[in-house]
Structures are given as C-alpha cells and as structure tokens.
PDB file of C-alpha atoms in Angstrom:
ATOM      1  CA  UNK F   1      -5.439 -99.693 -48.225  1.00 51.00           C
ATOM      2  CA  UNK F   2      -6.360 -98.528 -44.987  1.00 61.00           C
ATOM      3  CA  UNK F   3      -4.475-101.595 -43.167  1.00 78.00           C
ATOM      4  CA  UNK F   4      -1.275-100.216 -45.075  1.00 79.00           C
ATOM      5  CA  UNK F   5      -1.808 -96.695 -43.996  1.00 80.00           C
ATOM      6  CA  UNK F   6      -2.654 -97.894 -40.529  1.00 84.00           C
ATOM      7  CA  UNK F   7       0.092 -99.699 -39.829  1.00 84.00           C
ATOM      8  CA  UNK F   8       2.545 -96.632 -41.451  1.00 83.00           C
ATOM      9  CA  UNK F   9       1.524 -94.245 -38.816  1.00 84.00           C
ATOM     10  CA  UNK F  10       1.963 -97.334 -36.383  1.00 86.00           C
ATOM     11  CA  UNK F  11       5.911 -97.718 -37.555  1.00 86.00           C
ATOM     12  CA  UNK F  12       6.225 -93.585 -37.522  1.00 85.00           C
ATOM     13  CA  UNK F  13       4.582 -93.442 -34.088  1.00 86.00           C
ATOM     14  CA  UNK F  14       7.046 -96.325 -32.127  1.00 88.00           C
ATOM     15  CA  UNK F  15       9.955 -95.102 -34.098  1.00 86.00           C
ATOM     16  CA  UNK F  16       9.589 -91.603 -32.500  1.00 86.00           C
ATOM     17  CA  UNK F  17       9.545 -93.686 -28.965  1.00 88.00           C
ATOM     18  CA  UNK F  18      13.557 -94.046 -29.650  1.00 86.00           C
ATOM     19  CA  UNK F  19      15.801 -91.451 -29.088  1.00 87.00           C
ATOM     20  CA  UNK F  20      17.685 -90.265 -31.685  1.00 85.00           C
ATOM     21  CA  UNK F  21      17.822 -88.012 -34.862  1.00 86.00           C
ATOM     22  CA  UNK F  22      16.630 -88.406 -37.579  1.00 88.00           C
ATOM     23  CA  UNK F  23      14.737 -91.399 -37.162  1.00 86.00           C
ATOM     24  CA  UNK F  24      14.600 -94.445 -40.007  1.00 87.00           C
ATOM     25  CA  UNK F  25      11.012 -95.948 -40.773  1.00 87.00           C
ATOM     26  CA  UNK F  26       9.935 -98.221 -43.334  1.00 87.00           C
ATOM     27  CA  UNK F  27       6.584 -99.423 -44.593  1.00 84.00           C
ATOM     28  CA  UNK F  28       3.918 -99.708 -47.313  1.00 87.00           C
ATOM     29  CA  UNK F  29       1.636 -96.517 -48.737  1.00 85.00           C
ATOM     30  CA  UNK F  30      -1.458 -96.742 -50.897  1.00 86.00           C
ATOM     31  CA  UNK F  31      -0.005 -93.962 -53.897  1.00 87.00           C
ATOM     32  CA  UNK F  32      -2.078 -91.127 -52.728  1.00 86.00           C
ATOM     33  CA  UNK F  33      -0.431 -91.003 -49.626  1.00 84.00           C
ATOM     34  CA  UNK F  34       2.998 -91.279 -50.311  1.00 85.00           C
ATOM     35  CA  UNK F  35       2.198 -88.177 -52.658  1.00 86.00           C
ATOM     36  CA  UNK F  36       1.034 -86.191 -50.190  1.00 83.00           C
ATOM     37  CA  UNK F  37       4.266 -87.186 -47.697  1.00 84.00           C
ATOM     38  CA  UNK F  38       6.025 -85.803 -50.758  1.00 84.00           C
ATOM     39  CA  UNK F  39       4.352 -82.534 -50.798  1.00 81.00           C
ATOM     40  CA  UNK F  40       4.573 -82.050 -47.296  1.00 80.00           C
ATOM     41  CA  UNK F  41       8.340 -82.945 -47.208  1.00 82.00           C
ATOM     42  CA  UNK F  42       8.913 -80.548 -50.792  1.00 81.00           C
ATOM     43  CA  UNK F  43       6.907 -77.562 -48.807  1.00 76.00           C
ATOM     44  CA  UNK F  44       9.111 -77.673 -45.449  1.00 77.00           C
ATOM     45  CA  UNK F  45      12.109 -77.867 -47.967  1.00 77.00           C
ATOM     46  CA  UNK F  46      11.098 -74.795 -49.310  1.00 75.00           C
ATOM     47  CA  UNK F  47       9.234 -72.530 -46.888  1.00 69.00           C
ATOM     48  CA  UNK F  48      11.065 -74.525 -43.546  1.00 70.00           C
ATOM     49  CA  UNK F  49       7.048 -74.502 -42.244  1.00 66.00           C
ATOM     50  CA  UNK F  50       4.161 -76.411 -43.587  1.00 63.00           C
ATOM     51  CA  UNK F  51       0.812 -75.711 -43.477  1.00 62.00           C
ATOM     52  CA  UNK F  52      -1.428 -78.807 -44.312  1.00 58.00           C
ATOM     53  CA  UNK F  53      -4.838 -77.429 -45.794  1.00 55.00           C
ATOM     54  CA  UNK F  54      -7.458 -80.178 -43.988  1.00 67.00           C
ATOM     55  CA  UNK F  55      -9.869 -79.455 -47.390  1.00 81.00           C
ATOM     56  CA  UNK F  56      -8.784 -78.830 -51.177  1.00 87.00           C
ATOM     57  CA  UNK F  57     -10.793 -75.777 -51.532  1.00 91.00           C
ATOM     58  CA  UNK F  58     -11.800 -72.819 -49.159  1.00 93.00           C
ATOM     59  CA  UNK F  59     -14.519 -70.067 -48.879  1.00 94.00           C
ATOM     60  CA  UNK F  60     -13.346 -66.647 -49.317  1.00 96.00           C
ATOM     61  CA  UNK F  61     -13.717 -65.694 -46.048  1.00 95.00           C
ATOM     62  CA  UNK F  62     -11.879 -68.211 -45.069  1.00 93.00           C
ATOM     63  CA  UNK F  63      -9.325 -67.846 -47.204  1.00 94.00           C
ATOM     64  CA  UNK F  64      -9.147 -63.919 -46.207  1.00 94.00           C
ATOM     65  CA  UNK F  65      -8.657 -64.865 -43.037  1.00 92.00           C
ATOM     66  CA  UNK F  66      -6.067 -67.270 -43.623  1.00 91.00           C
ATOM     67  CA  UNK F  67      -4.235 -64.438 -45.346  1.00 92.00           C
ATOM     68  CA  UNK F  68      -4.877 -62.150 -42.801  1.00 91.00           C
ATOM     69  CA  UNK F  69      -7.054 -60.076 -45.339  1.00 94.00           C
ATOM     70  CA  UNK F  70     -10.127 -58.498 -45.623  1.00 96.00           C
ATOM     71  CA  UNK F  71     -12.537 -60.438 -47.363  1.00 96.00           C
ATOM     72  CA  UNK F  72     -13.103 -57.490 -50.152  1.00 96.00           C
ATOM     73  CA  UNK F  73      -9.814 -57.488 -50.496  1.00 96.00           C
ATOM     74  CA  UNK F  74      -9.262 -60.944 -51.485  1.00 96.00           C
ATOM     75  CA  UNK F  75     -12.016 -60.368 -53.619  1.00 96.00           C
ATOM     76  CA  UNK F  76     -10.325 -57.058 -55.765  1.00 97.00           C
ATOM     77  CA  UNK F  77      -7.061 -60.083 -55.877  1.00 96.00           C
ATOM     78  CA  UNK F  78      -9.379 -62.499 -56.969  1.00 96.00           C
ATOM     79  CA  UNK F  79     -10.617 -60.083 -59.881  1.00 95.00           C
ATOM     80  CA  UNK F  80      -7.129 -59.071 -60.863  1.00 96.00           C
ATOM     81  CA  UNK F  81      -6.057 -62.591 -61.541  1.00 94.00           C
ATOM     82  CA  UNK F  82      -3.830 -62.441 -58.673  1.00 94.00           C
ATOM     83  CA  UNK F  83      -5.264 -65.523 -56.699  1.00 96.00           C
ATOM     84  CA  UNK F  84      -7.013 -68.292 -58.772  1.00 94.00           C
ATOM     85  CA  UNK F  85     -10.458 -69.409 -57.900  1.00 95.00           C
ATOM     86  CA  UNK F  86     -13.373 -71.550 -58.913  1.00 93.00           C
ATOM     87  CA  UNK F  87     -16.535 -70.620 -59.519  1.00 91.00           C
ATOM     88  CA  UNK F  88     -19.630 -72.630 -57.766  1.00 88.00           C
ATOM     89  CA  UNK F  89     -22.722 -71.570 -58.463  1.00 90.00           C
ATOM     90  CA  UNK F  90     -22.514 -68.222 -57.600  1.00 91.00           C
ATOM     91  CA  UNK F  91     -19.762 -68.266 -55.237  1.00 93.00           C
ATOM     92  CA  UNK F  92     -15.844 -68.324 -55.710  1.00 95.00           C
ATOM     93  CA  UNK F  93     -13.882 -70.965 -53.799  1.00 95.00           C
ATOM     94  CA  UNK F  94     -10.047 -70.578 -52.827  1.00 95.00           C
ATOM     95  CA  UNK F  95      -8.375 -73.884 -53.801  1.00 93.00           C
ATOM     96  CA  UNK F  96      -5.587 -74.631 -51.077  1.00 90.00           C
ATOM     97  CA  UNK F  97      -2.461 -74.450 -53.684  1.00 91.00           C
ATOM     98  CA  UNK F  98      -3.750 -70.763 -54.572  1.00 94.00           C
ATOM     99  CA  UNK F  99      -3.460 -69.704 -51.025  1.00 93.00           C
ATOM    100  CA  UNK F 100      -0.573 -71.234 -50.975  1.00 90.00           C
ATOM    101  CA  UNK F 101       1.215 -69.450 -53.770  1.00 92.00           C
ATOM    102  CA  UNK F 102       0.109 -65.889 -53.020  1.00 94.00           C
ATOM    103  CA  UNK F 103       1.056 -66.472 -49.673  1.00 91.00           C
ATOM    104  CA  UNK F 104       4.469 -67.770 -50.649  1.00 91.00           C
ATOM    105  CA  UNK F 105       4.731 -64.916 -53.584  1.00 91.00           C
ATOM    106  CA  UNK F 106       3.629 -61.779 -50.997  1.00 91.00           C
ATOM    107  CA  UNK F 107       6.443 -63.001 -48.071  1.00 90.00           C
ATOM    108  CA  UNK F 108       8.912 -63.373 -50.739  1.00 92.00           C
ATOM    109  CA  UNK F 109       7.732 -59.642 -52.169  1.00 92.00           C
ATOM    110  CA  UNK F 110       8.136 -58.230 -48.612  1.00 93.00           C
ATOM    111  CA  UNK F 111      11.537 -59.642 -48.410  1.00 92.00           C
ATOM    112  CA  UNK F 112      12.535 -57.705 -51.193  1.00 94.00           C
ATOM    113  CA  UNK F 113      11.028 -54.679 -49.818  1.00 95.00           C
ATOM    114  CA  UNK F 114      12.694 -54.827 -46.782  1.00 94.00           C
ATOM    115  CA  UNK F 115      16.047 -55.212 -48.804  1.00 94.00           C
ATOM    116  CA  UNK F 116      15.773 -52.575 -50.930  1.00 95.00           C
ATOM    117  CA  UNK F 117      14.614 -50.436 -47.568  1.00 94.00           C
ATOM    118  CA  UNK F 118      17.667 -51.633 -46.066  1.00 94.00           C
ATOM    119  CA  UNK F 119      19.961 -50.262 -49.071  1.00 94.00           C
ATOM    120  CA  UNK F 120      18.661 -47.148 -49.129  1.00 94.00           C
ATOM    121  CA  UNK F 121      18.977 -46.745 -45.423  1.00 93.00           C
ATOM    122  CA  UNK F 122      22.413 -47.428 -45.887  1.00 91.00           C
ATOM    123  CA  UNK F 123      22.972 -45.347 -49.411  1.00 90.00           C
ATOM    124  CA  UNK F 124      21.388 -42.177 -47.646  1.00 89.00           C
ATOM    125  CA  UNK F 125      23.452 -42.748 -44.530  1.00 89.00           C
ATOM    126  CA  UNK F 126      26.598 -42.542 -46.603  1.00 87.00           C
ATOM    127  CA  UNK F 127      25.838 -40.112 -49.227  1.00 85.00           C
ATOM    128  CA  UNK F 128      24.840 -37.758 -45.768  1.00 83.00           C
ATOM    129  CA  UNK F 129      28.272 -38.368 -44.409  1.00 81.00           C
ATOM    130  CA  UNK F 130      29.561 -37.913 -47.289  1.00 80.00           C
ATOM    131  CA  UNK F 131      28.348 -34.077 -47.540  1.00 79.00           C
ATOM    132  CA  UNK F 132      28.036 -32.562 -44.674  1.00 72.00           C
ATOM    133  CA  UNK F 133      31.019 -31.648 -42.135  1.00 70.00           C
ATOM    134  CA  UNK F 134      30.674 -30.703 -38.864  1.00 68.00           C
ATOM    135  CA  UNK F 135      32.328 -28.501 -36.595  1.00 67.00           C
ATOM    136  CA  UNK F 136      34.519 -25.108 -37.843  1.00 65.00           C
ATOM    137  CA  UNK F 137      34.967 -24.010 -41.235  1.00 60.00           C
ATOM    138  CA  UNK F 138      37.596 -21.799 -42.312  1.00 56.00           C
TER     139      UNK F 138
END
C-alpha cells in the first residue's frame, strides 16, 4: 500500500512541474485514500477552502480555539447539543466533522444575519424617504 501511495504523490508532484491548468494525473490508491481525496475535493466544492484536521478527534481547548471560542463556551454548545462530542474518561473530545459542521452552520447563520441587516437598512431607508419632506411647507 504504501508503494501505491508513494508513487501517487510522485505522479501529483512532476505533474505540477508542467505548466498548465488543470493538470491530468493518473495512478493507483489503497481505498482509504482515495476517500479522503474525495472528502477533500467534496469540502472545497462546498466551502471553496479546506481545512484538513491532521487527527480525528480534538480537545476542547483546542477545538475552542479552532472556533475562535472560549473554551466555556464551547462547553455551554457542547451541553446544548449544539456540537457533538465523545466522552473519554472524564473528558469530552471534539471529533473533526463536529467542528466542521458548526463551523460551516455559524458562517452560513451570519450570512443570513448580515442579509436580513442589509434589508432592513434598505426598508428603513425607504420608508424614511418616504415620510419625511424637506424644505417649505405651505
């Protein structure tokens, strides 16, 4: 297995020596791999970045931090069912996908915020027009 993965990242690595986009490669993968290639190229499809977790499962603090969170905070989402986690021993671990999908769930939540912000902005603007008149009044 590891002589087919070897020589895959050998074909990837001189076909980025040519010019020219995109580039064509073929060559053999042990299953695993070619389902992570899949899950990599499915993620950038959707999100247009990809982050690759190096592990399958991460502390909370360093999940909060790769949330940009507070560490009690991830805990309150952890309690509220909001992010999934495993118990061991005592201690909750963050499994990648979770991070993932609250990650993917709060961007797409601001989005909307910042939509509906936007049509208010707008509705208020108009309905102000709208009503007041400036200059003289007979």
């Amino acid at each position: 297995m590891v002589g087919h993965v070897e020589s895959a990242i050998e074909a990837v690595r001189t076909a980025l020596m040519e010019p020219g986009d995109p580039i064509e490669v073929a060559f053999s993968l042990p299953r695993n791999s070619a389902e992570k290639i899949l899950e990599l190229l499915e993620a950038e499809g959707r999100a247009g970045a990809v982050v690759v977790p190096v592990k399958e499962q991460f502390t909370t603090t360093e999940a909060a931090r790769m949330l940009g969170i507070s560490r009690s905070t991830l805990m309150k989402l952890i309690d509220s069912g909001e992010i999934d986690s495993v118990k061991v021993a005592s201690h909750h671990r963050i499994p990648a996908p979770a991070i993932l999908r609250y990650e993917k769930a709060r961007t797409e939540s601001q989005h909307r915020t910042a939509k509906a912000l936007e049509e208010f902005a707008h509705d208020a603007k108009e309905a102000f027009q709208n009503n007041v008149t400036f200059g003289k009044q007979s």
